[in-house]
């Protein structure tokens, strides 16, 4: 059956990987950043502007607990750096007009279906497809705005407990003239790494021609190490995305056909509905900064209750760690696994996370070497 609109939710079997509880040091640093953002009264409306404005509802709802932690992880838990970058991103979002990028304004850029949000991977990350061969406009700032718009919409599609996206790029039939310039590539990287830290969960790239490999070699030094670890080249995509929600162009079973008028309207309406739900939850839970994204994205009252209980339990685990009594804290079953205490579960989750990072790094280096060899042989 042909599909013309995005999938609204991941398959029931696809679940986000839970993060380990914060250590005492991490919790202290989070509390410091939270206190800082709570103290913000006004910020400039643009980078070099003397005009100040208070945080509006959308900005406060953006400053979730997970948001603050993403910036802390991106700055290697340096509180001052995280505070500076958070403020910088708020100012950038104001100046760039992120919230004012409308579907109607961006529509001409996506008339060919060069960027598509469709389905979720095995870890419930929403998938953003990029088709460079479908480039239909001349190089302009609106092309960058198009990507920012897509990032904001794919964030709207993130289910409760998921903070990152899967990026799927198919270079089949692409030509050098249709690919971004080095300056555009650097601009996009700057926006992604500076203002969307920790948002990329996996980047899956297939059908890489020689000129793209050349472009990657030029741009690679500007990609931060954490992002490099998430790049996967020339592997079967159904290893990462369930076939039922994977576009057949990428080897899946979803017979998706892009009809701009149908898809674009459906995407805008679905994203708006999810965003309205997010903001309604934010207001119902008291507003302000430091809310839980998982709770704000909960789709049912039962799911909301579970997320709030999970948050309370993790906070109790952090307090117990400070007091040296973590063995008395009971974590949710999905985080405890076969472990008996919060301390054991945290250690296992953290060790698995570190092993996963090393494995990804080795895998990416092997794949890059393979592509380099293929490029030379051609």
Short mmCIF file of C-alpha atoms in Angstrom, two decimals:
data_model
loop_
_atom_site.label_atom_id
_atom_site.label_comp_id
_atom_site.label_asym_id
_atom_site.label_seq_id
_atom_site.Cartn_x
_atom_site.Cartn_y
_atom_site.Cartn_z
CA UNK A 1 0.00 0.00 0.00
CA UNK A 2 1.40 3.38 -1.03
CA UNK A 3 2.01 5.86 1.78
CA UNK A 4 1.89 9.64 1.31
CA UNK A 5 2.19 11.01 4.88
CA UNK A 6 4.60 10.62 7.85
CA UNK A 7 4.27 7.94 10.51
CA UNK A 8 2.96 9.52 13.71
CA UNK A 9 4.55 7.12 16.22
CA UNK A 10 7.32 4.48 16.32
CA UNK A 11 6.48 0.78 16.30
CA UNK A 12 5.59 -0.56 19.79
CA UNK A 13 8.79 -2.63 19.79
CA UNK A 14 11.00 0.43 19.23
CA UNK A 15 12.03 2.02 22.51
CA UNK A 16 14.52 4.75 23.49
CA UNK A 17 17.63 3.64 25.38
CA UNK A 18 17.37 5.02 28.94
CA UNK A 19 20.22 7.16 30.21
CA UNK A 20 21.95 6.27 33.50
CA UNK A 21 21.17 8.35 36.59
CA UNK A 22 23.32 11.43 37.13
CA UNK A 23 26.32 11.13 39.40
CA UNK A 24 26.63 13.49 42.37
CA UNK A 25 29.01 15.74 40.42
CA UNK A 26 26.74 15.78 37.37
CA UNK A 27 23.69 16.52 39.49
CA UNK A 28 25.50 19.41 41.20
CA UNK A 29 26.48 20.87 37.82
CA UNK A 30 22.96 20.48 36.49
CA UNK A 31 21.58 22.29 39.54
CA UNK A 32 24.08 25.10 38.93
CA UNK A 33 22.99 25.50 35.30
CA UNK A 34 19.32 25.31 36.29
CA UNK A 35 19.85 28.05 38.87
CA UNK A 36 21.54 30.18 36.21
CA UNK A 37 18.74 29.89 33.64
CA UNK A 38 16.18 30.59 36.36
CA UNK A 39 18.04 33.83 37.09
CA UNK A 40 17.82 35.05 33.48
CA UNK A 41 15.48 38.04 33.31
CA UNK A 42 16.24 39.35 29.83
CA UNK A 43 18.52 38.57 26.87
CA UNK A 44 19.36 40.48 23.66
CA UNK A 45 17.04 39.93 20.71
CA UNK A 46 20.09 39.57 18.43
CA UNK A 47 23.82 38.97 18.90
CA UNK A 48 24.91 42.60 18.66
CA UNK A 49 21.67 44.21 19.73
CA UNK A 50 21.17 46.37 22.81
CA UNK A 51 17.45 45.60 22.78
CA UNK A 52 16.56 43.13 25.54
CA UNK A 53 13.51 40.91 25.96
CA UNK A 54 12.35 38.47 28.67
CA UNK A 55 12.07 34.74 27.98
CA UNK A 56 8.71 33.96 26.40
CA UNK A 57 6.73 30.76 26.95
CA UNK A 58 8.28 28.94 23.98
CA UNK A 59 11.80 29.74 25.20
CA UNK A 60 11.05 28.63 28.75
CA UNK A 61 9.48 25.41 27.47
CA UNK A 62 12.64 24.88 25.35
CA UNK A 63 14.79 25.11 28.50
CA UNK A 64 13.95 21.62 29.77
CA UNK A 65 16.03 19.49 32.08
CA UNK A 66 17.14 17.42 29.10
CA UNK A 67 18.06 20.57 27.16
CA UNK A 68 20.34 21.80 29.96
CA UNK A 69 21.93 18.36 30.24
CA UNK A 70 22.56 18.24 26.47
CA UNK A 71 24.54 21.46 26.70
CA UNK A 72 26.41 20.21 29.75
CA UNK A 73 27.41 17.00 27.97
CA UNK A 74 28.40 18.96 24.87
CA UNK A 75 30.68 21.18 26.97
CA UNK A 76 32.12 18.24 28.91
CA UNK A 77 30.24 19.29 32.04
CA UNK A 78 31.76 22.76 32.23
CA UNK A 79 29.06 24.87 33.85
CA UNK A 80 30.26 28.28 32.67
CA UNK A 81 30.60 27.06 29.08
CA UNK A 82 27.16 25.46 29.16
CA UNK A 83 25.58 28.65 30.52
CA UNK A 84 27.25 30.72 27.80
CA UNK A 85 26.19 28.36 25.02
CA UNK A 86 22.60 28.13 26.24
CA UNK A 87 22.29 31.92 26.27
CA UNK A 88 23.97 32.06 22.86
CA UNK A 89 21.47 29.57 21.41
CA UNK A 90 18.49 31.51 22.75
CA UNK A 91 19.85 34.70 21.16
CA UNK A 92 20.57 32.85 17.90
CA UNK A 93 17.05 31.36 17.82
CA UNK A 94 15.63 34.87 18.24
CA UNK A 95 17.83 36.46 15.59
CA UNK A 96 17.47 33.59 13.11
CA UNK A 97 13.72 33.56 13.63
CA UNK A 98 13.49 29.81 14.24
CA UNK A 99 9.93 30.04 15.52
CA UNK A 100 8.89 32.22 12.58
CA UNK A 101 9.94 29.80 9.83
CA UNK A 102 6.54 28.78 8.49
CA UNK A 103 5.50 25.84 6.33
CA UNK A 104 4.34 28.23 3.60
CA UNK A 105 7.68 30.04 3.49
CA UNK A 106 9.73 26.82 3.37
CA UNK A 107 7.35 24.97 1.02
CA UNK A 108 9.10 25.87 -2.31
CA UNK A 109 12.34 24.37 -0.99
CA UNK A 110 10.76 20.98 -0.40
CA UNK A 111 8.56 20.80 -3.51
CA UNK A 112 10.77 17.99 -4.84
CA UNK A 113 10.80 16.02 -1.57
CA UNK A 114 14.50 16.49 -0.91
CA UNK A 115 13.94 16.37 2.88
CA UNK A 116 11.43 13.91 4.35
CA UNK A 117 10.48 12.97 7.90
CA UNK A 118 9.32 9.36 7.79
CA UNK A 119 9.31 6.61 10.40
CA UNK A 120 11.46 5.85 13.44
CA UNK A 121 14.57 3.72 13.98
CA UNK A 122 14.86 0.81 16.41
CA UNK A 123 15.58 3.25 19.26
CA UNK A 124 12.47 5.34 18.46
CA UNK A 125 14.46 8.16 16.86
CA UNK A 126 12.42 9.94 14.17
CA UNK A 127 14.10 9.62 10.76
CA UNK A 128 14.99 12.63 8.60
CA UNK A 129 15.77 11.64 5.00
CA UNK A 130 17.96 13.82 2.80
CA UNK A 131 17.98 13.33 -0.99
CA UNK A 132 20.64 15.68 -2.46
CA UNK A 133 19.80 14.56 -6.02
CA UNK A 134 16.38 16.17 -5.62
CA UNK A 135 17.88 19.63 -5.13
CA UNK A 136 15.44 22.02 -6.81
CA UNK A 137 16.64 25.50 -5.82
CA UNK A 138 19.73 27.65 -6.19
CA UNK A 139 22.08 28.01 -3.22
CA UNK A 140 20.58 30.52 -0.78
CA UNK A 141 19.99 31.20 2.90
CA UNK A 142 16.55 29.63 2.57
CA UNK A 143 18.21 26.28 1.91
CA UNK A 144 19.80 26.50 5.38
CA UNK A 145 16.50 27.70 6.85
CA UNK A 146 14.87 24.66 5.26
CA UNK A 147 17.18 22.34 7.19
CA UNK A 148 16.55 24.25 10.44
CA UNK A 149 12.80 23.99 9.83
CA UNK A 150 13.14 20.23 9.26
CA UNK A 151 15.18 19.84 12.45
CA UNK A 152 12.51 21.64 14.44
CA UNK A 153 9.77 19.46 12.96
CA UNK A 154 11.66 16.22 13.55
CA UNK A 155 12.13 17.30 17.19
CA UNK A 156 8.35 17.73 17.37
CA UNK A 157 8.04 14.07 16.31
CA UNK A 158 10.33 12.75 19.07
CA UNK A 159 8.40 10.42 21.39
CA UNK A 160 8.62 10.52 25.17
CA UNK A 161 12.12 9.56 26.33
CA UNK A 162 13.85 10.22 23.00
CA UNK A 163 16.05 13.29 22.45
CA UNK A 164 17.84 12.52 19.18
CA UNK A 165 17.10 11.88 15.51
CA UNK A 166 18.34 9.51 12.83
CA UNK A 167 19.64 11.16 9.67
CA UNK A 168 19.42 9.09 6.45
CA UNK A 169 21.27 10.43 3.40
CA UNK A 170 21.11 8.88 -0.08
CA UNK A 171 23.56 10.32 -2.61
CA UNK A 172 22.29 8.14 -5.48
CA UNK A 173 22.11 10.10 -8.75
CA UNK A 174 23.55 13.13 -6.99
CA UNK A 175 25.87 15.50 -8.87
CA UNK A 176 28.57 17.82 -7.61
CA UNK A 177 26.56 20.89 -8.66
CA UNK A 178 23.61 19.84 -6.48
CA UNK A 179 25.60 19.33 -3.31
CA UNK A 180 26.21 22.09 -0.75
CA UNK A 181 29.30 24.25 -1.02
CA UNK A 182 32.04 23.95 1.59
CA UNK A 183 30.91 27.26 3.12
CA UNK A 184 27.32 25.97 3.35
CA UNK A 185 28.58 22.73 4.85
CA UNK A 186 30.52 24.60 7.51
CA UNK A 187 27.54 26.83 8.26
CA UNK A 188 25.25 23.81 8.70
CA UNK A 189 27.81 22.07 10.91
CA UNK A 190 28.14 25.19 13.05
CA UNK A 191 24.37 25.39 13.53
CA UNK A 192 24.04 21.68 14.31
CA UNK A 193 26.96 21.48 16.71
CA UNK A 194 26.41 24.82 18.42
CA UNK A 195 22.63 25.08 18.66
CA UNK A 196 21.44 21.46 18.40
CA UNK A 197 23.97 19.62 20.60
CA UNK A 198 23.39 15.93 21.25
CA UNK A 199 20.47 15.88 18.79
CA UNK A 200 22.10 13.58 16.23
CA UNK A 201 21.70 9.98 17.31
CA UNK A 202 22.83 8.29 14.08
CA UNK A 203 23.71 9.40 10.54
CA UNK A 204 23.33 6.68 7.90
CA UNK A 205 24.88 7.49 4.52
CA UNK A 206 24.56 5.37 1.37
CA UNK A 207 25.58 5.53 -2.33
CA UNK A 208 28.54 7.87 -1.74
CA UNK A 209 30.11 9.11 -5.02
CA UNK A 210 33.74 10.20 -5.24
CA UNK A 211 33.02 13.93 -5.15
CA UNK A 212 31.06 13.55 -1.91
CA UNK A 213 33.96 11.67 -0.39
CA UNK A 214 36.19 14.58 -1.42
CA UNK A 215 33.73 16.99 0.24
CA UNK A 216 33.70 14.84 3.40
CA UNK A 217 37.49 14.89 3.57
CA UNK A 218 37.42 18.70 3.41
CA UNK A 219 34.65 19.12 5.96
CA UNK A 220 35.67 16.25 8.28
CA UNK A 221 38.13 18.30 10.42
CA UNK A 222 35.26 20.63 11.34
CA UNK A 223 33.08 17.76 12.63
CA UNK A 224 33.41 17.31 16.39
CA UNK A 225 34.49 13.85 17.64
CA UNK A 226 31.10 13.07 19.21
CA UNK A 227 29.38 13.63 15.85
CA UNK A 228 31.97 11.53 13.98
CA UNK A 229 31.15 8.56 16.20
CA UNK A 230 27.57 8.61 14.95
CA UNK A 231 28.37 8.39 11.21
CA UNK A 232 27.71 5.10 9.42
CA UNK A 233 28.67 4.65 5.76
CA UNK A 234 27.34 2.19 3.17
CA UNK A 235 25.61 -0.30 5.47
CA UNK A 236 22.17 -1.88 5.10
CA UNK A 237 19.79 0.67 6.64
CA UNK A 238 17.38 -2.00 7.90
CA UNK A 239 20.02 -2.84 10.51
CA UNK A 240 19.03 0.43 12.16
CA UNK A 241 15.45 1.14 11.02
CA UNK A 242 12.58 -1.41 11.05
CA UNK A 243 11.65 -2.36 7.50
CA UNK A 244 7.96 -1.55 8.03
CA UNK A 245 8.77 2.12 8.59
CA UNK A 246 11.77 2.37 6.25
CA UNK A 247 11.35 3.93 2.80
CA UNK A 248 11.70 1.29 0.08
CA UNK A 249 14.31 3.53 -1.59
CA UNK A 250 16.53 2.71 1.40
CA UNK A 251 15.70 -1.01 1.34
CA UNK A 252 12.57 -0.98 3.49
CA UNK A 253 9.01 -2.16 3.02
CA UNK A 254 7.28 1.23 3.21
CA UNK A 255 6.12 2.14 -0.30
CA UNK A 256 6.35 5.88 0.24
CA UNK A 257 5.56 8.26 -2.60
CA UNK A 258 6.18 11.96 -2.25
CA UNK A 259 3.27 14.18 -3.26
CA UNK A 260 4.14 17.62 -2.03
CA UNK A 261 0.66 19.04 -1.48
CA UNK A 262 -0.43 15.98 0.51
CA UNK A 263 2.76 15.36 2.50
CA UNK A 264 3.62 18.98 3.32
CA UNK A 265 0.14 19.76 4.67
CA UNK A 266 0.07 16.55 6.72
CA UNK A 267 3.56 17.17 8.15
CA UNK A 268 2.71 20.73 9.23
CA UNK A 269 -0.58 19.66 10.84
CA UNK A 270 0.90 16.66 12.66
CA UNK A 271 3.85 18.70 13.96
CA UNK A 272 1.56 21.53 15.08
CA UNK A 273 -0.64 19.05 16.96
CA UNK A 274 2.36 17.51 18.71
CA UNK A 275 3.74 20.95 19.56
CA UNK A 276 0.39 22.09 20.95
CA UNK A 277 0.28 18.96 23.13
CA UNK A 278 3.83 19.69 24.38
CA UNK A 279 2.96 23.29 25.30
CA UNK A 280 -0.35 22.27 26.94
CA UNK A 281 1.53 19.75 29.13
CA UNK A 282 4.12 22.44 29.95
CA UNK A 283 1.42 24.82 31.17
CA UNK A 284 -0.45 22.08 33.04
CA UNK A 285 2.73 21.12 34.90
CA UNK A 286 3.32 24.69 36.03
CA UNK A 287 5.44 26.14 33.22
CA UNK A 288 8.87 27.62 33.86
CA UNK A 289 12.29 26.17 33.04
CA UNK A 290 13.61 22.72 33.96
CA UNK A 291 10.54 20.66 33.03
CA UNK A 292 11.03 17.07 31.84
CA UNK A 293 10.78 16.60 28.06
CA UNK A 294 9.73 13.00 28.62
CA UNK A 295 6.75 14.19 30.67
CA UNK A 296 5.89 16.95 28.20
CA UNK A 297 5.86 14.46 25.32
CA UNK A 298 3.84 11.81 27.19
CA UNK A 299 0.77 11.06 25.08
CA UNK A 300 -1.47 9.60 27.80
CA UNK A 301 -2.11 10.36 31.47
CA UNK A 302 -0.73 6.93 32.36
CA UNK A 303 2.47 7.59 30.42
CA UNK A 304 2.72 11.03 32.06
CA UNK A 305 2.34 9.49 35.52
CA UNK A 306 5.05 6.94 34.69
CA UNK A 307 7.46 9.62 33.48
CA UNK A 308 6.85 11.82 36.52
CA UNK A 309 7.39 8.83 38.80
CA UNK A 310 10.55 7.92 36.91
CA UNK A 311 11.84 11.50 37.29
CA UNK A 312 11.13 11.44 41.02
CA UNK A 313 12.92 8.10 41.34
CA UNK A 314 15.99 9.32 39.46
CA UNK A 315 16.10 12.46 41.59
CA UNK A 316 15.90 10.27 44.69
CA UNK A 317 18.75 8.15 43.30
CA UNK A 318 20.88 11.28 42.88
CA UNK A 319 20.10 12.41 46.43
CA UNK A 320 20.85 8.94 47.76
CA UNK A 321 24.18 8.91 45.91
CA UNK A 322 25.09 12.14 47.70
CA UNK A 323 24.13 10.58 51.03
CA UNK A 324 25.93 7.33 50.20
CA UNK A 325 22.79 5.18 50.43
CA UNK A 326 22.02 4.33 46.78
CA UNK A 327 21.30 0.70 47.67
CA UNK A 328 17.99 1.82 49.20
CA UNK A 329 16.71 3.40 45.98
CA UNK A 330 14.56 1.40 43.55
CA UNK A 331 14.94 2.38 39.91
CA UNK A 332 12.37 1.56 37.21
CA UNK A 333 12.72 -2.04 35.99
CA UNK A 334 13.81 -1.02 32.48
CA UNK A 335 16.81 0.79 33.98
CA UNK A 336 17.66 -1.79 36.67
CA UNK A 337 17.77 -4.81 34.38
CA UNK A 338 19.46 -7.64 36.32
CA UNK A 339 21.01 -5.24 38.81
CA UNK A 340 19.83 -4.97 42.39
CA UNK A 341 20.60 -1.34 43.20
CA UNK A 342 20.63 2.06 41.56
CA UNK A 343 24.40 2.18 41.98
CA UNK A 344 24.89 -1.11 40.11
CA UNK A 345 22.48 -0.09 37.33
CA UNK A 346 24.18 3.27 36.88
CA UNK A 347 27.59 1.61 36.66
CA UNK A 348 26.38 -0.91 34.06
CA UNK A 349 24.58 1.71 31.94
CA UNK A 350 27.59 4.02 32.04
CA UNK A 351 29.98 1.21 31.13
CA UNK A 352 27.72 0.14 28.23
CA UNK A 353 27.55 3.74 27.03
CA UNK A 354 31.36 4.05 27.02
CA UNK A 355 31.81 0.70 25.26
CA UNK A 356 29.22 1.75 22.67
CA UNK A 357 31.11 5.00 21.98
CA UNK A 358 34.39 3.11 21.47
CA UNK A 359 32.73 0.55 19.21
CA UNK A 360 31.11 3.28 17.10
CA UNK A 361 34.41 5.16 16.83
CA UNK A 362 36.26 2.04 15.61
CA UNK A 363 33.43 1.19 13.21
CA UNK A 364 33.40 4.67 11.69
CA UNK A 365 37.17 4.72 11.19
CA UNK A 366 36.98 1.33 9.47
CA UNK A 367 34.17 2.53 7.20
CA UNK A 368 35.99 5.76 6.34
CA UNK A 369 39.11 3.80 5.41
CA UNK A 370 37.01 1.50 3.22
CA UNK A 371 35.45 4.44 1.39
CA UNK A 372 38.86 6.05 0.96
CA UNK A 373 40.25 2.87 -0.62
CA UNK A 374 37.27 2.58 -2.96
CA UNK A 375 37.74 6.20 -3.98
CA UNK A 376 41.42 5.63 -4.80
CA UNK A 377 40.71 2.48 -6.78
CA UNK A 378 38.17 4.29 -8.94
#
